[in-house]
XYZ file of C-alpha atoms in Angstrom:
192
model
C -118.256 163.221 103.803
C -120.499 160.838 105.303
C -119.042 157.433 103.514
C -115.505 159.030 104.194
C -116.806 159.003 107.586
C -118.607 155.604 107.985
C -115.518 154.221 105.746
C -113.075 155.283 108.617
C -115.627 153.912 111.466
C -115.602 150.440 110.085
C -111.920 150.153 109.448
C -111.461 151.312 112.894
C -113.982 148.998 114.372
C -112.277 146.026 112.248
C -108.998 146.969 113.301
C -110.604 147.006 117.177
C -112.394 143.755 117.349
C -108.527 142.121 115.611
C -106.831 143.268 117.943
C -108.925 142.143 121.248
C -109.522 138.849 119.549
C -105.848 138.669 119.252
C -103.665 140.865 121.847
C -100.987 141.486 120.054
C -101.235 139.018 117.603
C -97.644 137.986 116.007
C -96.452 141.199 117.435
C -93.601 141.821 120.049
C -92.960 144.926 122.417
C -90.011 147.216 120.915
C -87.568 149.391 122.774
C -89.376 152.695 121.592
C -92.550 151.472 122.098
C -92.787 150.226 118.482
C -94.764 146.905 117.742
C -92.675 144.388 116.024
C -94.266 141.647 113.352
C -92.424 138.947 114.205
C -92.581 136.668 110.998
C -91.839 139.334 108.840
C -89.508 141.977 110.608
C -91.881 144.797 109.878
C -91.338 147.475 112.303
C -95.064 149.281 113.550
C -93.528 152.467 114.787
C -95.708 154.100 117.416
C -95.789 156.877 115.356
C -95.457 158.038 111.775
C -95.317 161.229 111.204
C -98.805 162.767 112.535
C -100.205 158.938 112.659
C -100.083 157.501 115.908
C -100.377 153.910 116.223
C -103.761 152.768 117.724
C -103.869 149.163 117.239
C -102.301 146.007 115.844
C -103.175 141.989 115.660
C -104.615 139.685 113.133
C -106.754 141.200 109.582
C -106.998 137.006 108.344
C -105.697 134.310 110.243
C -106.820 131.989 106.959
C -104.008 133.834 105.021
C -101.650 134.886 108.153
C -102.365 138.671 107.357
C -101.403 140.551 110.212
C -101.898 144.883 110.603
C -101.138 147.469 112.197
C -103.584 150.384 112.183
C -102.951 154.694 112.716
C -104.808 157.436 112.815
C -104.133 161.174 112.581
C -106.220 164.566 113.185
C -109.089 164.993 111.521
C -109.796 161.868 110.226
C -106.667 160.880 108.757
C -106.415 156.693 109.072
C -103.598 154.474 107.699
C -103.424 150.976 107.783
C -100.417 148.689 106.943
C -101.438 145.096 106.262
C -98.293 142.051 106.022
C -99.514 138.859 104.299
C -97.045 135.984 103.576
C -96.058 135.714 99.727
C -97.001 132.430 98.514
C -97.887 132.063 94.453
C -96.555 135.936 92.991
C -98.887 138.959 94.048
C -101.520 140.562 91.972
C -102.647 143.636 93.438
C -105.918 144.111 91.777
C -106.975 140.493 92.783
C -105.773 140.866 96.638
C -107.586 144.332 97.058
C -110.745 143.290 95.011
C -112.926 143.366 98.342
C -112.498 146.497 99.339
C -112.386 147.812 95.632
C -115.522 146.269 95.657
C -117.066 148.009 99.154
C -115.681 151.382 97.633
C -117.438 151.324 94.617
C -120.795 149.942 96.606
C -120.709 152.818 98.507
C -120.656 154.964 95.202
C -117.053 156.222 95.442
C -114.993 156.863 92.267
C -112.037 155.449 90.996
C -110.281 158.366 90.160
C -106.162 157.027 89.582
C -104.841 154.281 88.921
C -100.871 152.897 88.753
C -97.828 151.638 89.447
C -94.239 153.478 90.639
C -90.579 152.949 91.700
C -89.817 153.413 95.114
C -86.770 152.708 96.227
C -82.834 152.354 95.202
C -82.100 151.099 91.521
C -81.819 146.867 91.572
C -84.055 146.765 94.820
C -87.036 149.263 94.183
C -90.324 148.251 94.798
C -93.070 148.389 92.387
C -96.183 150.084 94.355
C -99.279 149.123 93.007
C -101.555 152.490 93.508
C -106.089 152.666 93.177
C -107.380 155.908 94.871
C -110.990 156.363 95.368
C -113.227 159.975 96.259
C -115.654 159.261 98.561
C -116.960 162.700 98.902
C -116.563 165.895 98.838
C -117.144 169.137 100.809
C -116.121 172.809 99.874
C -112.815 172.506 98.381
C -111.585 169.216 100.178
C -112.121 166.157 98.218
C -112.022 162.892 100.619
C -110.269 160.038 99.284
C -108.757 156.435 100.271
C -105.466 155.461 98.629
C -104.734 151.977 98.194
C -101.394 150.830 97.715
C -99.523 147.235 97.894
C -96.386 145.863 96.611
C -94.153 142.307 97.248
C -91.464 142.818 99.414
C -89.450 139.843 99.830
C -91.802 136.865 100.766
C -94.399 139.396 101.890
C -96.688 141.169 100.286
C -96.974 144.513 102.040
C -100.398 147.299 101.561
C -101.737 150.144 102.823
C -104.951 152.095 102.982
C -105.149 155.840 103.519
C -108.028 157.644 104.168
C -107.716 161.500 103.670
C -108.785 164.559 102.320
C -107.225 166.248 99.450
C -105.095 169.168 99.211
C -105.102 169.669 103.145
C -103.490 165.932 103.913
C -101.807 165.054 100.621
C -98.260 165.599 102.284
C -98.693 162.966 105.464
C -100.251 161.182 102.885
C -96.910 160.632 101.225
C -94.794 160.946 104.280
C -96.773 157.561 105.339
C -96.375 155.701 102.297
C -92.461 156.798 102.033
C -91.757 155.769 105.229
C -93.673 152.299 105.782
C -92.394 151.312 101.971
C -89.069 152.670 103.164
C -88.900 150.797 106.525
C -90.011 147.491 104.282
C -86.584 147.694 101.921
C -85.174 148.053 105.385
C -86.548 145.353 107.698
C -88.899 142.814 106.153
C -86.712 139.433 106.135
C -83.896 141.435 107.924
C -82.324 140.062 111.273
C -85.407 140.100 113.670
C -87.684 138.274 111.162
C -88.626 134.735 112.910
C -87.455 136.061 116.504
């Protein structure tokens, strides 16, 4: 539990020090208090299921990644991360750092894939890596890492929870930021 823990502390503290270096970043204000990504279209809702929004702004300003970050009861995190598609996507390669932080910290890579999400001629293939980071009694901690190319983006996640207890937000996240991507990313308020 204790990596799980210090995992989720970092990516909070990263997602913190973004967002006051960069109020808002390439965000605008939404009528439901959602934060918009302006280059993109991506819609940060304030909340997603039990995730509530706590931050967004800037993850690279080298590569024009921009996030927005969520947490959930105890400590459930999910992080959405929009970087502009330039030369195809590779998932392994784009993730490699933090593949490589899990595996320093002496978590297991316990699945690995790829699946369909979405309508036939426009699904998405998600690229999925889940690691265990610990365990205690009969919930196993784990961070799910997930990216596919949407349009001109390229569009991942990370997901810190423990399994059985969280496995269903766990999905209800990724279905509904992967579903809201088919939807909005290079739709009308991209570029606004």
């Amino acid at each position: 539990m204790r990596s799980f823990t210090l995992a989720a502390a970092v990516a909070l503290l990263a997602a913190s020090a973004a967002s006051a270096q960069v109020p808002g970043g390439d965000f605008q204000d939404g009528p439901k208090n959602e934060k918009i990504h302006v280059a993109s279209g991506f819609v940060c809702p304030d909340r997603i299921g039990g995730y509530v929004r706590d931050a967004v702004g800037q993850s690279d300003p080298g590569s024009g990644a921009d996030f927005c970050s969520y947490y959930g009861f105890d400590g459930i995190y999910g992080t959405v991360t929009m970087t502009p598609l330039h030369d195809g996507y590779d998932p392994e390669q784009s993730m490699a750092p933090q593949f490589t932080e899990q595996e320093g910290i002496g978590a297991k890579k316990i699945g690995e894939g790829t699946f369909e999400f979405g309508p036939k001629g426009d699904a998405l293939g998600i690229y999925t890596r889940t690691y265990e980071t610990s365990r205690l009694a009969t919930l196993h901690y784990r961070i799910l890492f997930t990216g596919a190319a949407v349009k001109n983006w390229v569009l991942e996640t990370t997901v810190e929870y423990a399994d059985p207890r969280d496995d269903k937000m766990k999905e209800d996240f990724i279905d509904a930021v992967y579903g809201a991507a088919l939807k909005q990313i290079g739709g009308a308020t991209a570029g606004k």
